[in-house]
Amino acid sequence: MARTETYLDWNATSPLRPEAAAAMAAALSRYGNPSSVHRWGRAARQTVEEARSTVAALLDAPPEGVVFVSGGTEANHLALLGTGRERVLISAIEHDSVRRAAPDAEQIPVDRDGIIVLDALDDLLADDPRPALVSIMLANNETGVVQPVRAIAALAHARSALFHCDAVQAAGKIALDFDTIGADLITLSAHKLGGPPGVGALITRNGLELAPLLRGGGQEGGRRAGTENLPGIAGFAAAAEAAAAEIAVYDRVRELRDALEAGVAAVAAEAVVLGAAVPRLPNTTAIAMPGVAAETQVIALDLDGVMVSAGAACSSGKVGPSHVLEAMGVGPELASSTIRISLGWSSTEADIDHFLRAWTTLYRRCRGLMPEACAA
Amino acid sequence: MSESRRPNTMPIYLDNQASTRVDPRVLEAMLPYFTEQFGNPHSTSHAYGRIAAEAIEMARGEIATLIHADPREIVFTSGATESNNLAIKGAAHFACAHRQGEKPRDHIVTLTTEHKCVLESCLQLEREGFRVTWLPVEPSGLVSLAALEAALTESTLLVSVMAAHNEIGVIQPLAEIGALCRAKGVLFHSDAAQAFGKIPLDVEAMKIDLLSISGHKIYGPKGVGALYVRRRPRVRLLPLIDGGGQERGLRSGTLPTPLCVGIGRAAAIAAAEMEDEALRLRRLRDRLWTDLARRVRGLRLNGDAEHRLPGSLNFGFPGIAALELIEACPGIAISTGSACTSATVEPSYVLRALGLSEAEANSGIRIGLGRFTTATEVDFAIDALSAAVSRLTGRDVAPT
């Protein structure tokens, strides 16, 4: 069954950038342990430290603030648990890795567009004088909605709270600046921006104290023990550098995404794009085909060679409504018929055409021929 | 071959306990999962994700086979440090959260010679209110089974003993420790970062409940490891890293498919070649030791001579500080001990625990021969080390 395969699930993971592959290949030939003092070790150490500066440069952040970890999930845990704040406030649309790291956290509501209700955050902070940590993602993985992080940072700091920002989905897709965001801690993941899976970073403001989650040899300035994932870190840095250099590609990605949404709207007036009224990542769209279960759509599209998802990849195996859409006040019927389409730097018009053909076929089949087969 | 004839090359790598070179066969197996097959293994709704998930399950099976476990008992982690943290803190925190009966199990037994990440995890638990017994070892580096048995009480939750030592290579009597623990209902955790893939391990025969595994110590990639978690009788842990609920809730986060494939392939190669490789490395190591001991008088071997990893040596030249000797041998990459602490100037706490004086401990040198070490390289190391000793002591060494 020779046919085109169209990958539109970039928020789950992205292909490896060639620059990252080259950097990893070079690093794999340096097989020393970065903590060893001999020349093999020193060469490995140099690779790690150069990578630290490169990753920091993606956000114009201080290199010494970069803590390399195994990925976004670990970085979020390190931020939430390592800062040791008694009180943790998270938005209602955070990734499960934040929700589970702080199961007792108080939740900040979002509005219908998926934007944090700033007054609610301020009230929550004002209500309780204990030192708090506020954790709010920069851009949502399911809808792409971008938060007003600068305002959030100002608000948090005015109430002496720390601000952690999970920028896993935003990094590499929109230009980011550490000082402009104003967060004390920022989470990054390599495999979402064209680096390898298995590596990420927590970027901390200078002087911020962090208790380690993993204890041992005292690597990463005592903030994260374990032999550094040398090739992974080198690949991460090369991908970050390429992502920063090619950030303008996302202007074209935005046009493609907008064309996709327009194409869907032209076919089905009742289709809903979530968060369409507010700033979003240029690559992400969450579209509901009312009355057709998301799982049905994902499977049908997959059979046609189009890969999308029904939400976050980690939870794509389980059924149940998305907490993100629920927090936005999206009713269960609409929420259960929403799929996520996410593009990347190498997405093409042909990808969009392929998606629209497959989506339209499915839509027509469900609306006309056999609606009973498509019940949500 | 003299030192001066290798001016622009990297030194000969004899530090295989710190890290190993990725086996070309491992690299070859990993590469497709970096490039074409890049899917998120948890995106099971589409083909890219399913292909990645299948590759991961195969790797899980390869690891399980090597230790006689069930694939469902293997949890992927970011490395042995994480595995050790998860095993020790995870078991303790679960016991704390699900206290059963009158007497809480809040006591942990470990050795003073364990890896830093085990010691630090236990220290954290001690600060949280757990009681920790730090058992000394015999001068050989081996645990005293009688002392271990005496340390176990009704409230002991877990014993953590390294399978094979990272600095001195000593292999502990795992089956005996496992039997002692099982008889008292105590969990047995073993840090097998150095042992996995080098010596036979059998979690059933050895009655091991939790076993930490590393990728980059067995010619696999850095950034990946595993924890064996027994299913029958089930060992319960609280996760350290939670979220998407991957790895049956024990370890969240997107699994790095290429790294999982790499450690799996490395395990499969080790399973096929362990016996021959061990024989070859033992011969090379014995040659290194015998030749060196013949040429340099008064060499001291650290750690048990019998029960040790095939490629591992730790010894000291009386009166010569290890760092001095290492500097005098730029053609070979060796170390004073654990890589994590090799930048510190303090004498090895491991060698001190064997009863060595500060000066003796300061002279300890670790050599790790590996899969890619050749006989020529070993001979070069013998020459380099004995020449350096001769220069540093101003004495002639015995002729070759």
mmCIF file of C-alpha atoms in Angstrom, chain B residues 36-353:
data_model
loop_
_atom_site.group_PDB
_atom_site.id
_atom_site.type_symbol
_atom_site.label_atom_id
_atom_site.label_comp_id
_atom_site.label_asym_id
_atom_site.label_seq_id
_atom_site.Cartn_x
_atom_site.Cartn_y
_atom_site.Cartn_z
ATOM 1 C CA GLU B 36 13.239 7.916 9.935
ATOM 2 C CA GLN B 37 11.538 6.238 12.886
ATOM 3 C CA PHE B 38 11.340 9.286 15.089
ATOM 4 C CA GLY B 39 7.752 8.792 16.302
ATOM 5 C CA ASN B 40 6.761 9.361 19.911
ATOM 6 C CA PRO B 41 6.346 5.811 21.251
ATOM 7 C CA HIS B 42 3.340 6.935 23.255
ATOM 8 C CA SER B 43 1.516 8.214 20.166
ATOM 9 C CA THR B 44 -0.086 4.844 19.619
ATOM 10 C CA SER B 45 -2.801 6.294 17.403
ATOM 11 C CA HIS B 46 -0.490 6.351 14.378
ATOM 12 C CA ALA B 47 2.093 4.181 12.682
ATOM 13 C CA TYR B 48 5.182 6.238 13.631
ATOM 14 C CA GLY B 49 4.322 5.904 17.275
ATOM 15 C CA ARG B 50 3.549 2.194 17.058
ATOM 16 C CA ILE B 51 6.837 1.385 15.303
ATOM 17 C CA ALA B 52 8.744 3.199 18.048
ATOM 18 C CA ALA B 53 6.718 1.433 20.737
ATOM 19 C CA GLU B 54 7.493 -1.977 19.220
ATOM 20 C CA ALA B 55 11.207 -1.227 19.160
ATOM 21 C CA ILE B 56 11.091 -0.245 22.811
ATOM 22 C CA GLU B 57 9.295 -3.428 23.789
ATOM 23 C CA MET B 58 11.908 -5.495 21.988
ATOM 24 C CA ALA B 59 14.666 -3.674 23.888
ATOM 25 C CA ARG B 60 12.826 -4.266 27.138
ATOM 26 C CA GLY B 61 12.838 -7.974 26.347
ATOM 27 C CA GLU B 62 16.562 -7.971 25.577
ATOM 28 C CA ILE B 63 17.346 -6.429 28.946
ATOM 29 C CA ALA B 64 15.010 -8.790 30.766
ATOM 30 C CA THR B 65 16.566 -11.844 29.130
ATOM 31 C CA LEU B 66 20.028 -10.932 30.359
ATOM 32 C CA ILE B 67 18.923 -11.028 33.997
ATOM 33 C CA HIS B 68 16.253 -13.744 33.715
ATOM 34 C CA ALA B 69 13.410 -11.325 34.315
ATOM 35 C CA ASP B 70 10.043 -10.711 32.704
ATOM 36 C CA PRO B 71 9.988 -7.757 30.267
ATOM 37 C CA ARG B 72 7.199 -6.216 32.321
ATOM 38 C CA GLU B 73 9.648 -5.955 35.210
ATOM 39 C CA ILE B 74 11.939 -3.540 33.343
ATOM 40 C CA VAL B 75 11.420 0.205 33.813
ATOM 41 C CA PHE B 76 13.455 2.509 31.574
ATOM 42 C CA THR B 77 15.142 5.463 33.283
ATOM 43 C CA SER B 78 17.689 8.117 32.344
ATOM 44 C CA GLY B 79 20.542 6.113 33.857
ATOM 45 C CA ALA B 80 21.769 4.176 36.849
ATOM 46 C CA THR B 81 21.797 7.242 39.095
ATOM 47 C CA GLU B 82 18.091 7.674 38.497
ATOM 48 C CA SER B 83 17.495 3.932 38.890
ATOM 49 C CA ASN B 84 19.248 3.936 42.256
ATOM 50 C CA ASN B 85 17.362 7.021 43.415
ATOM 51 C CA LEU B 86 14.062 5.506 42.248
ATOM 52 C CA ALA B 87 14.708 2.104 43.822
ATOM 53 C CA ILE B 88 15.777 3.372 47.223
ATOM 54 C CA LYS B 89 13.629 6.472 47.656
ATOM 55 C CA GLY B 90 10.718 4.938 45.749
ATOM 56 C CA ALA B 91 10.592 1.867 47.987
ATOM 57 C CA ALA B 92 11.030 3.914 51.151
ATOM 58 C CA HIS B 93 8.411 6.475 50.237
ATOM 59 C CA PHE B 94 5.929 3.785 49.284
ATOM 60 C CA ALA B 95 6.455 2.032 52.611
ATOM 61 C CA CYS B 96 6.009 5.348 54.365
ATOM 62 C CA ALA B 97 2.791 6.129 52.508
ATOM 63 C CA HIS B 98 1.321 2.634 52.928
ATOM 64 C CA ARG B 99 2.354 1.670 56.397
ATOM 65 C CA GLN B 100 1.077 -1.762 57.355
ATOM 66 C CA GLY B 101 0.769 -3.312 60.773
ATOM 67 C CA GLU B 102 2.227 -2.188 64.071
ATOM 68 C CA LYS B 103 5.894 -1.967 63.289
ATOM 69 C CA PRO B 104 6.811 0.270 60.393
ATOM 70 C CA ARG B 105 9.582 -0.871 58.098
ATOM 71 C CA ASP B 106 11.729 2.224 58.258
ATOM 72 C CA HIS B 107 15.240 0.810 58.353
ATOM 73 C CA ILE B 108 17.686 0.608 55.462
ATOM 74 C CA VAL B 109 20.990 -1.221 55.319
ATOM 75 C CA THR B 110 23.738 -0.318 52.892
ATOM 76 C CA LEU B 111 27.531 -0.457 52.655
ATOM 77 C CA THR B 112 29.894 2.429 53.259
ATOM 78 C CA THR B 113 31.496 1.657 49.897
ATOM 79 C CA GLU B 114 28.385 2.115 47.768
ATOM 80 C CA HIS B 115 28.257 4.570 44.874
ATOM 81 C CA LYS B 116 27.584 8.191 45.800
ATOM 82 C CA CYS B 117 24.078 8.091 44.379
ATOM 83 C CA VAL B 118 23.137 5.223 46.709
ATOM 84 C CA LEU B 119 24.765 6.896 49.714
ATOM 85 C CA GLU B 120 23.136 10.244 48.923
ATOM 86 C CA SER B 121 19.715 8.668 48.452
ATOM 87 C CA CYS B 122 20.051 6.937 51.824
ATOM 88 C CA LEU B 123 21.256 10.172 53.427
ATOM 89 C CA GLN B 124 18.182 11.951 52.157
ATOM 90 C CA LEU B 125 15.988 9.237 53.679
ATOM 91 C CA GLU B 126 17.898 9.515 56.952
ATOM 92 C CA ARG B 127 17.099 13.227 57.026
ATOM 93 C CA GLU B 128 13.459 12.309 56.419
ATOM 94 C CA GLY B 129 13.410 10.069 59.482
ATOM 95 C CA PHE B 130 14.410 6.655 58.176
ATOM 96 C CA ARG B 131 17.127 4.793 60.036
ATOM 97 C CA VAL B 132 20.143 3.778 57.989
ATOM 98 C CA THR B 133 22.807 1.237 58.923
ATOM 99 C CA TRP B 134 26.052 1.962 57.097
ATOM 100 C CA LEU B 135 27.814 -1.399 57.140
ATOM 101 C CA PRO B 136 31.597 -1.447 56.904
ATOM 102 C CA VAL B 137 33.207 -3.959 54.553
ATOM 103 C CA GLU B 138 36.015 -6.471 54.983
ATOM 104 C CA PRO B 139 39.539 -5.368 53.947
ATOM 105 C CA SER B 140 38.822 -7.255 50.711
ATOM 106 C CA GLY B 141 35.904 -4.946 49.987
ATOM 107 C CA LEU B 142 33.454 -7.807 50.425
ATOM 108 C CA VAL B 143 30.475 -7.575 52.718
ATOM 109 C CA SER B 144 30.536 -9.668 55.851
ATOM 110 C CA LEU B 145 27.444 -11.859 55.607
ATOM 111 C CA ALA B 146 27.406 -12.326 59.363
ATOM 112 C CA ALA B 147 27.453 -8.572 59.901
ATOM 113 C CA LEU B 148 24.728 -8.116 57.330
ATOM 114 C CA GLU B 149 22.559 -10.771 58.931
ATOM 115 C CA ALA B 150 23.051 -9.177 62.318
ATOM 116 C CA ALA B 151 22.004 -5.812 60.946
ATOM 117 C CA LEU B 152 18.661 -7.065 59.645
ATOM 118 C CA THR B 153 15.753 -6.526 62.008
ATOM 119 C CA GLU B 154 11.981 -6.736 61.907
ATOM 120 C CA SER B 155 11.877 -3.124 60.807
ATOM 121 C CA THR B 156 14.373 -3.448 57.965
ATOM 122 C CA LEU B 157 12.765 -2.457 54.703
ATOM 123 C CA LEU B 158 15.602 -2.622 52.213
ATOM 124 C CA VAL B 159 19.195 -3.715 51.747
ATOM 125 C CA SER B 160 21.193 -1.987 49.013
ATOM 126 C CA VAL B 161 24.471 -3.605 47.979
ATOM 127 C CA MET B 162 26.354 -2.944 44.758
ATOM 128 C CA ALA B 163 26.726 -6.035 42.565
ATOM 129 C CA ALA B 164 30.224 -5.205 41.311
ATOM 130 C CA HIS B 165 32.173 -2.230 42.528
ATOM 131 C CA ASN B 166 32.936 0.752 40.312
ATOM 132 C CA GLU B 167 36.299 1.508 41.921
ATOM 133 C CA ILE B 168 37.686 -1.810 43.097
ATOM 134 C CA GLY B 169 35.711 -4.204 40.894
ATOM 135 C CA VAL B 170 34.775 -6.461 43.797
ATOM 136 C CA ILE B 171 31.768 -8.728 43.182
ATOM 137 C CA GLN B 172 29.543 -9.220 46.228
ATOM 138 C CA PRO B 173 27.957 -12.583 47.125
ATOM 139 C CA LEU B 174 24.597 -11.615 45.663
ATOM 140 C CA ALA B 175 22.824 -14.947 46.010
ATOM 141 C CA GLU B 176 23.784 -15.192 49.688
ATOM 142 C CA ILE B 177 22.640 -11.634 50.347
ATOM 143 C CA GLY B 178 19.409 -12.299 48.463
ATOM 144 C CA ALA B 179 18.713 -15.420 50.501
ATOM 145 C CA LEU B 180 19.304 -13.564 53.767
ATOM 146 C CA CYS B 181 16.981 -10.759 52.710
ATOM 147 C CA ARG B 182 14.232 -13.027 51.418
ATOM 148 C CA ALA B 183 14.239 -15.026 54.649
ATOM 149 C CA LYS B 184 13.562 -11.852 56.608
ATOM 150 C CA GLY B 185 11.093 -10.282 54.192
ATOM 151 C CA VAL B 186 13.547 -7.514 53.358
ATOM 152 C CA LEU B 187 13.777 -6.011 49.869
ATOM 153 C CA PHE B 188 17.128 -6.512 48.158
ATOM 154 C CA HIS B 189 18.291 -3.760 45.831
ATOM 155 C CA SER B 190 21.519 -4.064 43.923
ATOM 156 C CA ASP B 191 23.263 -1.375 41.903
ATOM 157 C CA ALA B 192 24.444 -3.415 38.929
ATOM 158 C CA ALA B 193 25.671 -0.498 36.799
ATOM 159 C CA GLN B 194 29.114 -2.134 36.572
ATOM 160 C CA ALA B 195 28.020 -5.777 36.706
ATOM 161 C CA PHE B 196 25.168 -5.866 34.191
ATOM 162 C CA GLY B 197 26.436 -7.286 30.925
ATOM 163 C CA LYS B 198 29.820 -8.193 32.409
ATOM 164 C CA ILE B 199 28.991 -11.096 34.722
ATOM 165 C CA PRO B 200 25.983 -13.422 34.830
ATOM 166 C CA LEU B 201 23.098 -12.007 36.847
ATOM 167 C CA ASP B 202 19.944 -13.923 37.635
ATOM 168 C CA VAL B 203 17.310 -12.046 39.611
ATOM 169 C CA GLU B 204 15.498 -15.302 40.382
ATOM 170 C CA ALA B 205 18.462 -17.323 41.596
ATOM 171 C CA MET B 206 19.922 -14.314 43.423
ATOM 172 C CA LYS B 207 16.548 -13.261 44.860
ATOM 173 C CA ILE B 208 17.080 -9.678 43.795
ATOM 174 C CA ASP B 209 14.025 -7.430 44.060
ATOM 175 C CA LEU B 210 15.383 -4.249 42.483
ATOM 176 C CA LEU B 211 18.352 -4.036 40.115
ATOM 177 C CA SER B 212 19.843 -0.855 38.659
ATOM 178 C CA ILE B 213 21.201 -0.964 35.123
ATOM 179 C CA SER B 214 23.206 1.529 33.061
ATOM 180 C CA GLY B 215 23.513 1.872 29.278
ATOM 181 C CA HIS B 216 26.856 3.623 28.884
ATOM 182 C CA LYS B 217 28.795 1.147 31.007
ATOM 183 C CA ILE B 218 28.039 -1.672 28.554
ATOM 184 C CA TYR B 219 28.948 -0.040 25.232
ATOM 185 C CA GLY B 220 25.473 1.420 24.972
ATOM 186 C CA PRO B 221 24.449 5.077 24.975
ATOM 187 C CA LYS B 222 24.601 7.577 27.807
ATOM 188 C CA GLY B 223 21.314 8.987 29.072
ATOM 189 C CA VAL B 224 19.523 5.682 29.489
ATOM 190 C CA GLY B 225 19.318 3.018 32.144
ATOM 191 C CA ALA B 226 16.776 0.698 33.619
ATOM 192 C CA LEU B 227 15.446 -0.528 36.903
ATOM 193 C CA TYR B 228 14.330 -4.098 37.344
ATOM 194 C CA VAL B 229 11.291 -4.140 39.639
ATOM 195 C CA ARG B 230 10.130 -7.572 40.783
ATOM 196 C CA ARG B 231 6.501 -8.489 40.060
ATOM 197 C CA ARG B 232 6.205 -11.693 42.108
ATOM 198 C CA PRO B 233 6.137 -10.991 44.966
ATOM 199 C CA ARG B 234 5.371 -7.504 43.795
ATOM 200 C CA VAL B 235 7.695 -4.695 44.815
ATOM 201 C CA ARG B 236 5.867 -1.403 45.127
ATOM 202 C CA LEU B 237 7.510 1.970 44.563
ATOM 203 C CA LEU B 238 6.401 5.574 44.479
ATOM 204 C CA PRO B 239 7.627 7.261 41.298
ATOM 205 C CA LEU B 240 10.213 10.036 41.442
ATOM 206 C CA ILE B 241 9.088 11.478 38.127
ATOM 207 C CA ASP B 242 5.361 11.440 37.506
ATOM 208 C CA GLY B 243 3.176 12.794 34.747
ATOM 209 C CA GLY B 244 1.980 11.057 31.616
ATOM 210 C CA GLY B 245 2.031 7.747 33.456
ATOM 211 C CA GLN B 246 4.506 5.981 31.172
ATOM 212 C CA GLU B 247 6.358 2.875 32.385
ATOM 213 C CA ARG B 248 3.291 1.682 34.282
ATOM 214 C CA GLY B 249 3.272 4.865 36.304
ATOM 215 C CA LEU B 250 6.763 4.294 37.699
ATOM 216 C CA ARG B 251 8.544 6.697 35.389
ATOM 217 C CA SER B 252 6.810 9.372 33.338
ATOM 218 C CA GLY B 253 8.277 11.198 30.372
ATOM 219 C CA THR B 254 8.567 10.435 26.663
ATOM 220 C CA LEU B 255 10.743 7.354 26.301
ATOM 221 C CA PRO B 256 13.839 8.053 24.189
ATOM 222 C CA THR B 257 13.329 5.335 21.576
ATOM 223 C CA PRO B 258 16.868 5.335 20.114
ATOM 224 C CA LEU B 259 18.434 5.174 23.568
ATOM 225 C CA CYS B 260 16.136 2.330 24.638
ATOM 226 C CA VAL B 261 16.966 0.471 21.434
ATOM 227 C CA GLY B 262 20.655 1.102 22.130
ATOM 228 C CA ILE B 263 20.674 -0.296 25.651
ATOM 229 C CA GLY B 264 18.613 -3.254 24.434
ATOM 230 C CA ARG B 265 21.053 -4.040 21.653
ATOM 231 C CA ALA B 266 23.974 -3.595 24.040
ATOM 232 C CA ALA B 267 22.349 -6.095 26.401
ATOM 233 C CA ALA B 268 21.766 -8.564 23.575
ATOM 234 C CA ILE B 269 25.412 -8.327 22.474
ATOM 235 C CA ALA B 270 26.560 -8.769 26.061
ATOM 236 C CA ALA B 271 24.353 -11.830 26.411
ATOM 237 C CA ALA B 272 25.939 -13.397 23.341
ATOM 238 C CA GLU B 273 29.544 -12.429 24.033
ATOM 239 C CA MET B 274 29.873 -12.123 27.783
ATOM 240 C CA GLU B 275 31.630 -15.429 28.330
ATOM 241 C CA ASP B 276 34.310 -14.954 25.668
ATOM 242 C CA GLU B 277 34.773 -11.315 26.490
ATOM 243 C CA ALA B 278 35.183 -12.013 30.183
ATOM 244 C CA LEU B 279 37.825 -14.611 29.439
ATOM 245 C CA ARG B 280 39.726 -12.246 27.154
ATOM 246 C CA LEU B 281 39.548 -9.334 29.595
ATOM 247 C CA ARG B 282 40.586 -11.484 32.531
ATOM 248 C CA ARG B 283 43.663 -12.607 30.611
ATOM 249 C CA LEU B 284 44.556 -9.064 29.644
ATOM 250 C CA ARG B 285 44.015 -7.825 33.159
ATOM 251 C CA ASP B 286 46.099 -10.620 34.665
ATOM 252 C CA ARG B 287 48.853 -9.877 32.182
ATOM 253 C CA LEU B 288 48.758 -6.213 33.121
ATOM 254 C CA TRP B 289 48.890 -7.008 36.794
ATOM 255 C CA THR B 290 51.530 -9.742 36.590
ATOM 256 C CA ASP B 291 53.881 -7.804 34.326
ATOM 257 C CA LEU B 292 53.503 -4.617 36.283
ATOM 258 C CA ALA B 293 53.970 -6.341 39.639
ATOM 259 C CA ARG B 294 57.106 -8.025 38.314
ATOM 260 C CA ARG B 295 58.591 -4.726 37.122
ATOM 261 C CA VAL B 296 57.513 -2.522 40.003
ATOM 262 C CA ARG B 297 58.234 -3.822 43.445
ATOM 263 C CA GLY B 298 55.773 -3.432 46.289
ATOM 264 C CA LEU B 299 52.647 -2.929 44.237
ATOM 265 C CA ARG B 300 49.526 -3.197 46.288
ATOM 266 C CA LEU B 301 46.318 -4.673 44.885
ATOM 267 C CA ASN B 302 43.180 -3.098 46.314
ATOM 268 C CA GLY B 303 40.097 -5.241 46.719
ATOM 269 C CA ASP B 304 39.564 -8.959 46.597
ATOM 270 C CA ALA B 305 41.747 -10.728 44.021
ATOM 271 C CA GLU B 306 39.282 -13.512 43.250
ATOM 272 C CA HIS B 307 35.831 -11.983 43.250
ATOM 273 C CA ARG B 308 36.264 -9.149 40.819
ATOM 274 C CA LEU B 309 35.101 -7.931 37.439
ATOM 275 C CA PRO B 310 37.156 -9.335 34.560
ATOM 276 C CA GLY B 311 38.490 -6.006 33.268
ATOM 277 C CA SER B 312 38.916 -4.199 36.542
ATOM 278 C CA LEU B 313 42.062 -3.413 38.514
ATOM 279 C CA ASN B 314 42.770 -1.084 41.416
ATOM 280 C CA PHE B 315 46.274 -0.806 42.806
ATOM 281 C CA GLY B 316 48.730 1.555 44.413
ATOM 282 C CA PHE B 317 52.435 2.296 44.167
ATOM 283 C CA PRO B 318 53.692 2.991 47.665
ATOM 284 C CA GLY B 319 54.887 6.545 48.025
ATOM 285 C CA ILE B 320 53.485 7.810 44.748
ATOM 286 C CA ALA B 321 50.264 9.775 44.747
ATOM 287 C CA ALA B 322 47.876 8.542 42.098
ATOM 288 C CA LEU B 323 47.379 11.995 40.604
ATOM 289 C CA GLU B 324 51.123 12.399 40.219
ATOM 290 C CA LEU B 325 51.379 9.086 38.417
ATOM 291 C CA ILE B 326 48.420 9.825 36.164
ATOM 292 C CA GLU B 327 50.025 13.109 35.159
ATOM 293 C CA ALA B 328 53.225 11.258 34.391
ATOM 294 C CA CYS B 329 51.348 8.939 32.006
ATOM 295 C CA PRO B 330 49.622 11.228 29.522
ATOM 296 C CA GLY B 331 49.415 8.431 26.969
ATOM 297 C CA ILE B 332 46.853 6.461 28.943
ATOM 298 C CA ALA B 333 43.490 7.568 30.296
ATOM 299 C CA ILE B 334 43.125 6.138 33.782
ATOM 300 C CA SER B 335 41.646 7.491 36.981
ATOM 301 C CA THR B 336 41.859 7.537 40.722
ATOM 302 C CA GLY B 337 38.383 6.191 41.165
ATOM 303 C CA SER B 338 34.799 7.151 40.584
ATOM 304 C CA ALA B 339 34.433 9.701 37.786
ATOM 305 C CA CYS B 340 31.903 11.690 39.764
ATOM 306 C CA THR B 341 34.438 12.430 42.440
ATOM 307 C CA SER B 342 37.615 12.207 40.391
ATOM 308 C CA ALA B 343 37.961 15.975 40.328
ATOM 309 C CA THR B 344 38.186 16.120 44.110
ATOM 310 C CA VAL B 345 41.506 15.799 45.865
ATOM 311 C CA GLU B 346 40.202 13.846 48.831
ATOM 312 C CA PRO B 347 41.323 10.233 49.054
ATOM 313 C CA SER B 348 38.798 7.657 47.906
ATOM 314 C CA TYR B 349 36.259 6.897 50.650
ATOM 315 C CA VAL B 350 36.081 3.416 49.186
ATOM 316 C CA LEU B 351 39.769 2.673 49.661
ATOM 317 C CA ARG B 352 39.652 4.217 53.129
ATOM 318 C CA ALA B 353 36.792 1.840 53.942
#
